[in-house]
PDB file of C-alpha atoms in Angstrom:
ATOM      1  CA  MET A1468     -99.668   6.499 169.795  1.00 48.00           C
ATOM      2  CA  ALA A1469     -98.959   3.457 171.918  1.00 58.00           C
ATOM      3  CA  SER A1470     -95.359   2.366 171.692  1.00 76.00           C
ATOM      4  CA  ILE A1471     -94.387  -1.247 171.185  1.00 80.00           C
ATOM      5  CA  PRO A1472     -93.573  -3.107 174.430  1.00 84.00           C
ATOM      6  CA  LEU A1473     -89.877  -3.803 174.836  1.00 87.00           C
ATOM      7  CA  GLU A1474     -90.449  -7.432 175.847  1.00 88.00           C
ATOM      8  CA  HIS A1475     -92.273  -8.230 172.624  1.00 91.00           C
ATOM      9  CA  LEU A1476     -89.399  -6.860 170.563  1.00 92.00           C
ATOM     10  CA  LEU A1477     -86.917  -8.912 172.570  1.00 93.00           C
ATOM     11  CA  LEU A1478     -89.045 -12.044 172.106  1.00 94.00           C
ATOM     12  CA  LEU A1479     -89.202 -11.433 168.349  1.00 94.00           C
ATOM     13  CA  SER A1480     -85.442 -10.966 168.295  1.00 95.00           C
ATOM     14  CA  ALA A1481     -84.925 -14.181 170.305  1.00 95.00           C
ATOM     15  CA  ALA A1482     -87.137 -16.098 167.870  1.00 94.00           C
ATOM     16  CA  LEU A1483     -85.189 -14.738 164.894  1.00 94.00           C
ATOM     17  CA  PHE A1484     -81.898 -15.670 166.578  1.00 95.00           C
ATOM     18  CA  CYS A1485     -83.037 -19.239 167.233  1.00 95.00           C
ATOM     19  CA  ILE A1486     -84.257 -19.661 163.654  1.00 94.00           C
ATOM     20  CA  GLY A1487     -80.823 -18.456 162.503  1.00 94.00           C
ATOM     21  CA  VAL A1488     -79.130 -21.025 164.759  1.00 94.00           C
ATOM     22  CA  LEU A1489     -81.451 -23.708 163.355  1.00 93.00           C
ATOM     23  CA  ALA A1490     -80.479 -22.735 159.798  1.00 92.00           C
ATOM     24  CA  ILE A1491     -76.764 -22.803 160.615  1.00 92.00           C
ATOM     25  CA  VAL A1492     -76.923 -26.170 162.392  1.00 92.00           C
ATOM     26  CA  THR A1493     -79.146 -28.076 159.976  1.00 91.00           C
ATOM     27  CA  LYS A1494     -78.421 -26.700 156.517  1.00 87.00           C
ATOM     28  CA  ARG A1495     -75.852 -28.377 154.318  1.00 86.00           C
ATOM     29  CA  HIS A1496     -75.529 -25.809 151.531  1.00 86.00           C
ATOM     30  CA  ALA A1497     -72.914 -23.197 152.481  1.00 88.00           C
ATOM     31  CA  VAL A1498     -75.005 -20.295 151.142  1.00 89.00           C
ATOM     32  CA  ALA A1499     -77.936 -21.418 153.327  1.00 90.00           C
ATOM     33  CA  VAL A1500     -75.608 -21.356 156.347  1.00 91.00           C
ATOM     34  CA  LEU A1501     -74.680 -17.794 155.357  1.00 92.00           C
ATOM     35  CA  MET A1502     -78.379 -16.882 155.304  1.00 92.00           C
ATOM     36  CA  GLY A1503     -78.654 -18.162 158.894  1.00 93.00           C
ATOM     37  CA  ILE A1504     -75.755 -15.918 159.888  1.00 94.00           C
ATOM     38  CA  GLU A1505     -77.548 -12.941 158.308  1.00 93.00           C
ATOM     39  CA  LEU A1506     -80.659 -13.775 160.365  1.00 94.00           C
ATOM     40  CA  ILE A1507     -78.553 -13.704 163.539  1.00 95.00           C
ATOM     41  CA  PHE A1508     -77.042 -10.328 162.599  1.00 95.00           C
ATOM     42  CA  ASN A1509     -80.561  -8.986 162.079  1.00 94.00           C
ATOM     43  CA  ALA A1510     -81.691 -10.314 165.462  1.00 95.00           C
ATOM     44  CA  ALA A1511     -78.810  -8.445 167.104  1.00 94.00           C
ATOM     45  CA  ASN A1512     -79.739  -5.289 165.191  1.00 94.00           C
ATOM     46  CA  LEU A1513     -83.357  -5.536 166.330  1.00 94.00           C
ATOM     47  CA  ASN A1514     -82.214  -5.763 169.955  1.00 93.00           C
ATOM     48  CA  LEU A1515     -79.946  -2.736 169.605  1.00 93.00           C
ATOM     49  CA  ILE A1516     -82.650  -0.629 167.975  1.00 92.00           C
ATOM     50  CA  ALA A1517     -85.282  -1.724 170.519  1.00 90.00           C
ATOM     51  CA  PHE A1518     -83.141  -0.450 173.393  1.00 88.00           C
ATOM     52  CA  SER A1519     -82.072   2.641 171.453  1.00 87.00           C
ATOM     53  CA  GLN A1520     -85.741   3.660 171.272  1.00 83.00           C
ATOM     54  CA  HIS A1521     -85.552   4.669 174.948  1.00 82.00           C
ATOM     55  CA  ASP A1522     -82.316   6.637 174.472  1.00 77.00           C
ATOM     56  CA  PRO A1523     -83.610   9.699 172.650  1.00 69.00           C
ATOM     57  CA  ASN A1524     -80.643  12.050 172.660  1.00 72.00           C
ATOM     58  CA  LEU A1525     -77.681   9.754 172.172  1.00 77.00           C
ATOM     59  CA  LEU A1526     -78.956   7.128 169.686  1.00 84.00           C
ATOM     60  CA  GLN A1527     -76.006   4.913 170.556  1.00 87.00           C
ATOM     61  CA  GLY A1528     -77.883   1.709 169.769  1.00 89.00           C
ATOM     62  CA  GLN A1529     -78.746   2.877 166.275  1.00 90.00           C
ATOM     63  CA  VAL A1530     -75.154   3.929 165.552  1.00 92.00           C
ATOM     64  CA  PHE A1531     -73.950   0.535 166.747  1.00 92.00           C
ATOM     65  CA  ALA A1532     -76.547  -1.188 164.547  1.00 93.00           C
ATOM     66  CA  LEU A1533     -75.050   0.741 161.620  1.00 93.00           C
ATOM     67  CA  PHE A1534     -71.637  -0.768 162.435  1.00 93.00           C
ATOM     68  CA  VAL A1535     -73.213  -4.232 162.616  1.00 93.00           C
ATOM     69  CA  ILE A1536     -74.616  -3.713 159.108  1.00 93.00           C
ATOM     70  CA  ILE A1537     -71.147  -2.687 157.860  1.00 92.00           C
ATOM     71  CA  ILE A1538     -69.567  -5.795 159.392  1.00 92.00           C
ATOM     72  CA  ALA A1539     -72.342  -7.956 157.897  1.00 92.00           C
ATOM     73  CA  ALA A1540     -71.622  -6.546 154.436  1.00 91.00           C
ATOM     74  CA  ALA A1541     -67.890  -7.228 154.792  1.00 92.00           C
ATOM     75  CA  GLU A1542     -68.587 -10.721 156.112  1.00 92.00           C
ATOM     76  CA  ALA A1543     -70.939 -11.553 153.242  1.00 91.00           C
ATOM     77  CA  ALA A1544     -68.371 -10.441 150.639  1.00 91.00           C
ATOM     78  CA  ILE A1545     -65.572 -12.514 152.215  1.00 92.00           C
ATOM     79  CA  ALA A1546     -67.797 -15.554 152.796  1.00 91.00           C
ATOM     80  CA  LEU A1547     -69.056 -15.631 149.216  1.00 90.00           C
ATOM     81  CA  ALA A1548     -65.516 -15.294 147.863  1.00 90.00           C
ATOM     82  CA  ILE A1549     -64.488 -18.265 150.013  1.00 89.00           C
ATOM     83  CA  ILE A1550     -67.582 -20.229 148.932  1.00 89.00           C
ATOM     84  CA  LEU A1551     -66.759 -19.678 145.248  1.00 88.00           C
ATOM     85  CA  LYS A1552     -63.164 -20.745 145.864  1.00 87.00           C
ATOM     86  CA  VAL A1553     -64.322 -23.864 147.698  1.00 86.00           C
ATOM     87  CA  TYR A1554     -66.655 -24.639 144.803  1.00 87.00           C
ATOM     88  CA  GLN A1555     -63.777 -24.349 142.307  1.00 85.00           C
ATOM     89  CA  TYR A1556     -61.618 -26.669 144.410  1.00 84.00           C
ATOM     90  CA  PHE A1557     -64.062 -29.323 145.667  1.00 82.00           C
ATOM     91  CA  ASN A1558     -66.774 -28.901 142.994  1.00 80.00           C
ATOM     92  CA  THR A1559     -69.366 -28.827 145.795  1.00 78.00           C
ATOM     93  CA  VAL A1560     -70.505 -26.411 148.485  1.00 79.00           C
ATOM     94  CA  ASN A1561     -71.965 -29.056 150.804  1.00 81.00           C
ATOM     95  CA  VAL A1562     -70.406 -28.258 154.171  1.00 79.00           C
ATOM     96  CA  ASN A1563     -70.520 -31.947 155.175  1.00 79.00           C
ATOM     97  CA  GLU A1564     -68.296 -32.973 152.287  1.00 80.00           C
ATOM     98  CA  VAL A1565     -65.745 -30.157 152.537  1.00 78.00           C
ATOM     99  CA  ASP A1566     -63.513 -31.701 155.178  1.00 78.00           C
ATOM    100  CA  THR A1567     -60.013 -30.461 154.499  1.00 77.00           C
ATOM    101  CA  SER A1568     -58.513 -26.979 154.480  1.00 70.00           C
ATOM    102  CA  ARG A1569     -55.273 -27.729 152.666  1.00 67.00           C
ATOM    103  CA  GLY A1570     -54.574 -25.503 149.703  1.00 57.00           C
TER     104      GLY A1570
ATOM    105  CA  MET B1299    -102.358   1.100 165.224  1.00 81.00           C
ATOM    106  CA  ALA B1300     -98.576   0.828 165.490  1.00 84.00           C
ATOM    107  CA  LEU B1301     -99.037  -2.204 167.712  1.00 88.00           C
ATOM    108  CA  ILE B1302    -101.228  -4.004 165.162  1.00 91.00           C
ATOM    109  CA  LEU B1303     -98.748  -3.213 162.392  1.00 92.00           C
ATOM    110  CA  PHE B1304     -95.946  -4.525 164.602  1.00 92.00           C
ATOM    111  CA  TYR B1305     -97.713  -7.840 165.159  1.00 93.00           C
ATOM    112  CA  VAL B1306     -98.408  -8.199 161.437  1.00 94.00           C
ATOM    113  CA  PHE B1307     -94.755  -7.621 160.581  1.00 94.00           C
ATOM    114  CA  ALA B1308     -93.553  -9.815 163.461  1.00 94.00           C
ATOM    115  CA  PHE B1309     -95.701 -12.629 162.092  1.00 94.00           C
ATOM    116  CA  LEU B1310     -94.240 -12.022 158.624  1.00 94.00           C
ATOM    117  CA  ILE B1311     -90.686 -12.055 159.994  1.00 94.00           C
ATOM    118  CA  VAL B1312     -91.043 -15.271 161.983  1.00 94.00           C
ATOM    119  CA  GLY B1313     -93.092 -17.005 159.299  1.00 95.00           C
ATOM    120  CA  SER B1314     -90.771 -16.197 156.416  1.00 95.00           C
ATOM    121  CA  ALA B1315     -87.671 -17.024 158.494  1.00 93.00           C
ATOM    122  CA  LEU B1316     -89.163 -20.431 159.360  1.00 93.00           C
ATOM    123  CA  LEU B1317     -90.035 -20.985 155.703  1.00 93.00           C
ATOM    124  CA  LEU B1318     -86.422 -20.072 154.848  1.00 91.00           C
ATOM    125  CA  VAL B1319     -85.247 -22.984 157.000  1.00 90.00           C
ATOM    126  CA  PHE B1320     -87.773 -25.485 155.672  1.00 89.00           C
ATOM    127  CA  MET B1321     -87.650 -24.537 151.969  1.00 86.00           C
ATOM    128  CA  LYS B1322     -86.142 -27.196 149.747  1.00 83.00           C
ATOM    129  CA  ASN B1323     -85.343 -24.832 146.889  1.00 86.00           C
ATOM    130  CA  LEU B1324     -82.474 -22.508 147.777  1.00 87.00           C
ATOM    131  CA  LEU B1325     -83.662 -19.711 145.483  1.00 88.00           C
ATOM    132  CA  HIS B1326     -87.055 -19.718 147.213  1.00 90.00           C
ATOM    133  CA  ALA B1327     -85.214 -19.564 150.534  1.00 91.00           C
ATOM    134  CA  ALA B1328     -83.382 -16.466 149.291  1.00 91.00           C
ATOM    135  CA  PHE B1329     -86.731 -14.849 148.440  1.00 92.00           C
ATOM    136  CA  MET B1330     -87.979 -15.711 151.939  1.00 93.00           C
ATOM    137  CA  LEU B1331     -84.883 -13.933 153.278  1.00 93.00           C
ATOM    138  CA  LEU B1332     -85.959 -10.935 151.171  1.00 94.00           C
ATOM    139  CA  ILE B1333     -89.376 -10.898 152.870  1.00 94.00           C
ATOM    140  CA  THR B1334     -87.716 -11.169 156.304  1.00 94.00           C
ATOM    141  CA  LEU B1335     -85.387  -8.244 155.604  1.00 94.00           C
ATOM    142  CA  LEU B1336     -88.186  -6.053 154.209  1.00 94.00           C
ATOM    143  CA  SER B1337     -90.409  -6.740 157.236  1.00 94.00           C
ATOM    144  CA  LEU B1338     -87.493  -5.933 159.534  1.00 94.00           C
ATOM    145  CA  ALA B1339     -87.096  -2.581 157.772  1.00 94.00           C
ATOM    146  CA  ALA B1340     -90.788  -1.934 158.449  1.00 94.00           C
ATOM    147  CA  VAL B1341     -90.300  -2.758 162.144  1.00 93.00           C
ATOM    148  CA  TYR B1342     -87.362  -0.330 162.229  1.00 92.00           C
ATOM    149  CA  VAL B1343     -89.663   2.393 160.905  1.00 91.00           C
ATOM    150  CA  LEU B1344     -92.144   1.589 163.692  1.00 90.00           C
ATOM    151  CA  LEU B1345     -89.257   1.934 166.179  1.00 88.00           C
ATOM    152  CA  PHE B1346     -88.422   5.449 164.910  1.00 85.00           C
ATOM    153  CA  ALA B1347     -85.197   4.337 163.261  1.00 87.00           C
ATOM    154  CA  ASP B1348     -85.835   5.788 159.819  1.00 89.00           C
ATOM    155  CA  PHE B1349     -82.200   5.997 158.758  1.00 91.00           C
ATOM    156  CA  LEU B1350     -81.572   2.382 159.804  1.00 92.00           C
ATOM    157  CA  ALA B1351     -84.611   1.273 157.809  1.00 93.00           C
ATOM    158  CA  VAL B1352     -83.308   2.938 154.653  1.00 93.00           C
ATOM    159  CA  THR B1353     -79.830   1.522 155.276  1.00 92.00           C
ATOM    160  CA  GLN B1354     -81.370  -1.916 155.747  1.00 92.00           C
ATOM    161  CA  LEU B1355     -83.087  -1.616 152.376  1.00 93.00           C
ATOM    162  CA  MET B1356     -79.961  -0.386 150.604  1.00 92.00           C
ATOM    163  CA  VAL B1357     -77.288  -2.613 152.132  1.00 91.00           C
ATOM    164  CA  TYR B1358     -79.152  -5.830 152.912  1.00 90.00           C
ATOM    165  CA  VAL B1359     -81.786  -5.964 150.202  1.00 89.00           C
ATOM    166  CA  GLY B1360     -79.782  -4.135 147.559  1.00 89.00           C
ATOM    167  CA  GLY B1361     -76.350  -5.505 148.329  1.00 89.00           C
ATOM    168  CA  ILE B1362     -76.095  -8.611 150.449  1.00 91.00           C
ATOM    169  CA  LEU B1363     -79.149 -10.363 149.007  1.00 91.00           C
ATOM    170  CA  VAL B1364     -77.927  -9.811 145.445  1.00 91.00           C
ATOM    171  CA  LEU B1365     -74.523 -11.147 146.528  1.00 90.00           C
ATOM    172  CA  ILE B1366     -76.202 -14.244 148.007  1.00 90.00           C
ATOM    173  CA  LEU B1367     -78.173 -14.797 144.802  1.00 90.00           C
ATOM    174  CA  PHE B1368     -74.920 -14.542 142.825  1.00 88.00           C
ATOM    175  CA  GLY B1369     -73.345 -17.049 145.216  1.00 86.00           C
ATOM    176  CA  ILE B1370     -76.227 -19.482 144.699  1.00 86.00           C
ATOM    177  CA  MET B1371     -76.121 -19.190 140.922  1.00 85.00           C
ATOM    178  CA  LEU B1372     -72.340 -19.430 140.609  1.00 84.00           C
ATOM    179  CA  SER B1373     -72.028 -22.451 142.885  1.00 80.00           C
ATOM    180  CA  ASN B1374     -74.487 -24.937 141.364  1.00 76.00           C
ATOM    181  CA  ARG B1375     -73.425 -27.716 139.092  1.00 71.00           C
ATOM    182  CA  GLY B1376     -76.028 -26.965 136.489  1.00 67.00           C
ATOM    183  CA  ASP B1377     -77.201 -30.562 136.258  1.00 64.00           C
ATOM    184  CA  THR B1378     -80.226 -30.100 138.495  1.00 62.00           C
ATOM    185  CA  ILE B1379     -83.420 -28.257 137.702  1.00 57.00           C
ATOM    186  CA  PHE B1380     -83.441 -26.348 140.991  1.00 61.00           C
ATOM    187  CA  ILE B1381     -80.802 -25.884 143.626  1.00 69.00           C
ATOM    188  CA  ARG B1382     -81.525 -28.194 146.527  1.00 71.00           C
ATOM    189  CA  SER B1383     -80.608 -27.203 150.047  1.00 70.00           C
ATOM    190  CA  GLU B1384     -80.805 -30.435 151.992  1.00 73.00           C
ATOM    191  CA  SER B1385     -80.617 -30.427 155.746  1.00 75.00           C
ATOM    192  CA  SER B1386     -79.044 -32.820 158.184  1.00 79.00           C
ATOM    193  CA  ASN B1387     -79.138 -33.257 161.984  1.00 80.00           C
ATOM    194  CA  GLY B1388     -82.757 -32.150 161.897  1.00 82.00           C
ATOM    195  CA  ILE B1389     -83.770 -33.514 165.292  1.00 88.00           C
ATOM    196  CA  ALA B1390     -80.625 -32.507 167.196  1.00 90.00           C
ATOM    197  CA  GLY B1391     -80.558 -29.045 165.612  1.00 89.00           C
ATOM    198  CA  GLY B1392     -84.255 -28.547 166.285  1.00 90.00           C
ATOM    199  CA  MET B1393     -83.797 -29.580 169.910  1.00 92.00           C
ATOM    200  CA  LEU B1394     -80.816 -27.231 170.286  1.00 92.00           C
ATOM    201  CA  SER B1395     -82.548 -24.174 168.879  1.00 92.00           C
ATOM    202  CA  PHE B1396     -85.782 -24.966 170.716  1.00 93.00           C
ATOM    203  CA  LEU B1397     -83.941 -25.227 174.045  1.00 95.00           C
ATOM    204  CA  LEU B1398     -82.108 -21.987 173.221  1.00 94.00           C
ATOM    205  CA  LEU B1399     -85.430 -20.287 172.465  1.00 94.00           C
ATOM    206  CA  GLY B1400     -86.923 -21.612 175.696  1.00 95.00           C
ATOM    207  CA  GLY B1401     -84.004 -20.317 177.748  1.00 95.00           C
ATOM    208  CA  LEU B1402     -84.100 -16.904 176.067  1.00 94.00           C
ATOM    209  CA  VAL B1403     -87.872 -16.575 176.520  1.00 94.00           C
ATOM    210  CA  TYR B1404     -87.521 -17.565 180.189  1.00 94.00           C
ATOM    211  CA  VAL B1405     -84.813 -14.952 180.767  1.00 93.00           C
ATOM    212  CA  ILE B1406     -86.689 -12.201 178.904  1.00 91.00           C
ATOM    213  CA  THR B1407     -89.971 -12.813 180.701  1.00 90.00           C
ATOM    214  CA  ARG B1408     -88.339 -13.132 184.128  1.00 91.00           C
ATOM    215  CA  THR B1409     -86.175 -10.016 183.749  1.00 87.00           C
ATOM    216  CA  HIS B1410     -88.240  -6.869 184.112  1.00 83.00           C
ATOM    217  CA  PHE B1411     -86.388  -4.661 181.669  1.00 80.00           C
ATOM    218  CA  MET B1412     -88.745  -1.736 182.124  1.00 76.00           C
ATOM    219  CA  GLN B1413     -87.771  -1.603 185.821  1.00 79.00           C
ATOM    220  CA  LEU B1414     -84.183  -0.702 184.908  1.00 79.00           C
ATOM    221  CA  PRO B1415     -83.444   2.799 186.210  1.00 77.00           C
ATOM    222  CA  TRP B1416     -82.312   4.298 182.909  1.00 75.00           C
ATOM    223  CA  LEU B1417     -85.316   2.827 181.104  1.00 75.00           C
ATOM    224  CA  ARG B1418     -87.894   3.787 183.726  1.00 74.00           C
ATOM    225  CA  HIS B1419     -86.928   7.440 183.833  1.00 72.00           C
ATOM    226  CA  SER B1420     -86.303   7.854 180.125  1.00 70.00           C
ATOM    227  CA  GLU B1421     -88.586   9.209 177.477  1.00 71.00           C
ATOM    228  CA  THR B1422     -88.815   7.506 174.125  1.00 70.00           C
ATOM    229  CA  ILE B1423     -87.938   9.043 170.789  1.00 69.00           C
ATOM    230  CA  ALA B1424     -91.659   9.235 170.064  1.00 66.00           C
ATOM    231  CA  SER B1425     -92.445  11.419 173.069  1.00 70.00           C
ATOM    232  CA  THR B1426     -89.694  13.948 172.304  1.00 71.00           C
ATOM    233  CA  GLY B1427     -91.223  14.710 168.925  1.00 69.00           C
ATOM    234  CA  VAL B1428     -88.010  14.253 166.958  1.00 70.00           C
ATOM    235  CA  LYS B1429     -88.786  14.178 163.246  1.00 73.00           C
ATOM    236  CA  SER B1430     -85.761  12.180 162.075  1.00 79.00           C
ATOM    237  CA  THR B1431     -82.875  10.368 163.718  1.00 82.00           C
ATOM    238  CA  LEU B1432     -80.543  11.215 160.835  1.00 87.00           C
ATOM    239  CA  HIS B1433     -79.273  14.374 162.517  1.00 86.00           C
ATOM    240  CA  GLY B1434     -78.483  12.594 165.779  1.00 85.00           C
ATOM    241  CA  ILE B1435     -76.734   9.703 164.041  1.00 89.00           C
ATOM    242  CA  GLY B1436     -74.614  12.101 161.985  1.00 89.00           C
ATOM    243  CA  ILE B1437     -73.589  14.059 165.082  1.00 89.00           C
ATOM    244  CA  ASN B1438     -72.773  10.807 166.893  1.00 88.00           C
ATOM    245  CA  LEU B1439     -70.686   9.413 164.046  1.00 89.00           C
ATOM    246  CA  MET B1440     -68.548  12.538 163.908  1.00 91.00           C
ATOM    247  CA  THR B1441     -68.093  13.007 167.678  1.00 91.00           C
ATOM    248  CA  ASN B1442     -68.495  10.011 169.991  1.00 89.00           C
ATOM    249  CA  PHE B1443     -68.001   7.312 167.366  1.00 91.00           C
ATOM    250  CA  ALA B1444     -65.381   8.944 165.116  1.00 93.00           C
ATOM    251  CA  LEU B1445     -62.726   6.281 165.722  1.00 94.00           C
ATOM    252  CA  PRO B1446     -65.085   3.273 165.270  1.00 93.00           C
ATOM    253  CA  PHE B1447     -66.385   4.909 162.104  1.00 93.00           C
ATOM    254  CA  GLU B1448     -62.885   5.169 160.609  1.00 94.00           C
ATOM    255  CA  VAL B1449     -62.013   1.636 161.722  1.00 94.00           C
ATOM    256  CA  ALA B1450     -65.238   0.350 160.140  1.00 93.00           C
ATOM    257  CA  SER B1451     -64.409   1.997 156.828  1.00 92.00           C
ATOM    258  CA  PHE B1452     -60.912   0.486 156.982  1.00 94.00           C
ATOM    259  CA  ILE B1453     -62.350  -2.971 157.723  1.00 94.00           C
ATOM    260  CA  LEU B1454     -64.716  -2.625 154.769  1.00 92.00           C
ATOM    261  CA  LEU B1455     -61.827  -1.663 152.468  1.00 94.00           C
ATOM    262  CA  ILE B1456     -59.692  -4.591 153.642  1.00 94.00           C
ATOM    263  CA  ALA B1457     -62.611  -7.022 153.364  1.00 93.00           C
ATOM    264  CA  LEU B1458     -63.414  -5.980 149.802  1.00 91.00           C
ATOM    265  CA  MET B1459     -59.747  -6.175 148.774  1.00 92.00           C
ATOM    266  CA  GLY B1460     -59.477  -9.586 150.429  1.00 92.00           C
ATOM    267  CA  ALA B1461     -62.621 -10.830 148.687  1.00 90.00           C
ATOM    268  CA  ALA B1462     -61.302  -9.673 145.314  1.00 89.00           C
ATOM    269  CA  PHE B1463     -57.938 -11.304 146.033  1.00 90.00           C
ATOM    270  CA  ILE B1464     -59.406 -14.634 147.181  1.00 87.00           C
ATOM    271  CA  SER B1465     -61.788 -14.972 144.277  1.00 82.00           C
ATOM    272  CA  SER B1466     -59.319 -13.904 141.581  1.00 83.00           C
ATOM    273  CA  GLN B1467     -56.261 -15.875 142.693  1.00 72.00           C
ATOM    274  CA  ALA B1468     -55.108 -18.456 140.171  1.00 60.00           C
ATOM    275  CA  LYS B1469     -55.150 -22.005 141.479  1.00 54.00           C
TER     276      LYS B1469
END
């Protein structure tokens, strides 16, 4: 079975990363920005797993990708708690209108 | 065969991620994110990362996506039919990410990764005939990565407590 070329995986990961950056930069809804961050986490994971494919005994890339998933879960929980709090306070989640961080 | 499947799923990933950015309805964007995450799990299977694929399904699709859907539904005013996700700085943001993509593609195509010594002389997981990576990951987590594993569990505990505290605090 022919294995997937490493360069193609890296190009796919680069494309996913740039789409995530595009979502973060252009979107105005805070949850959409969070989706862009998730895309970037997934691009990093794809890179780690692509290199881990050539590391048969140690699997260090896959273990590190597991940690990235854990951090992504923690980040999503915190970010959504903050988004709900911001919505209670400002009555909007548009990141262009939320311009103060005073409590 | 694996190569064809990879290109199909790569097309799905890039296409649904682009649709995520250009969707007007935020709920539809969340469903596009679902397609992206599922296709990524399929690519992980093709890369012989079976445990990571299952974890991707459980944590991302089962956990984070549901959390995002909750966030969308709890943070709309209720006066609109569907939740709009407008975008701003379209041209500047597009230029930025396009330049970033160009630079990354240039670097990846110019760097010959397969000429690296540890990659050239290595055998892939496929050629060793390993049935599952679960055993190796378990051994790694309990030996080489024992401290990061404990720290990660601690971070998760603190993050969940912090999220509960932030969202339940009286104003």
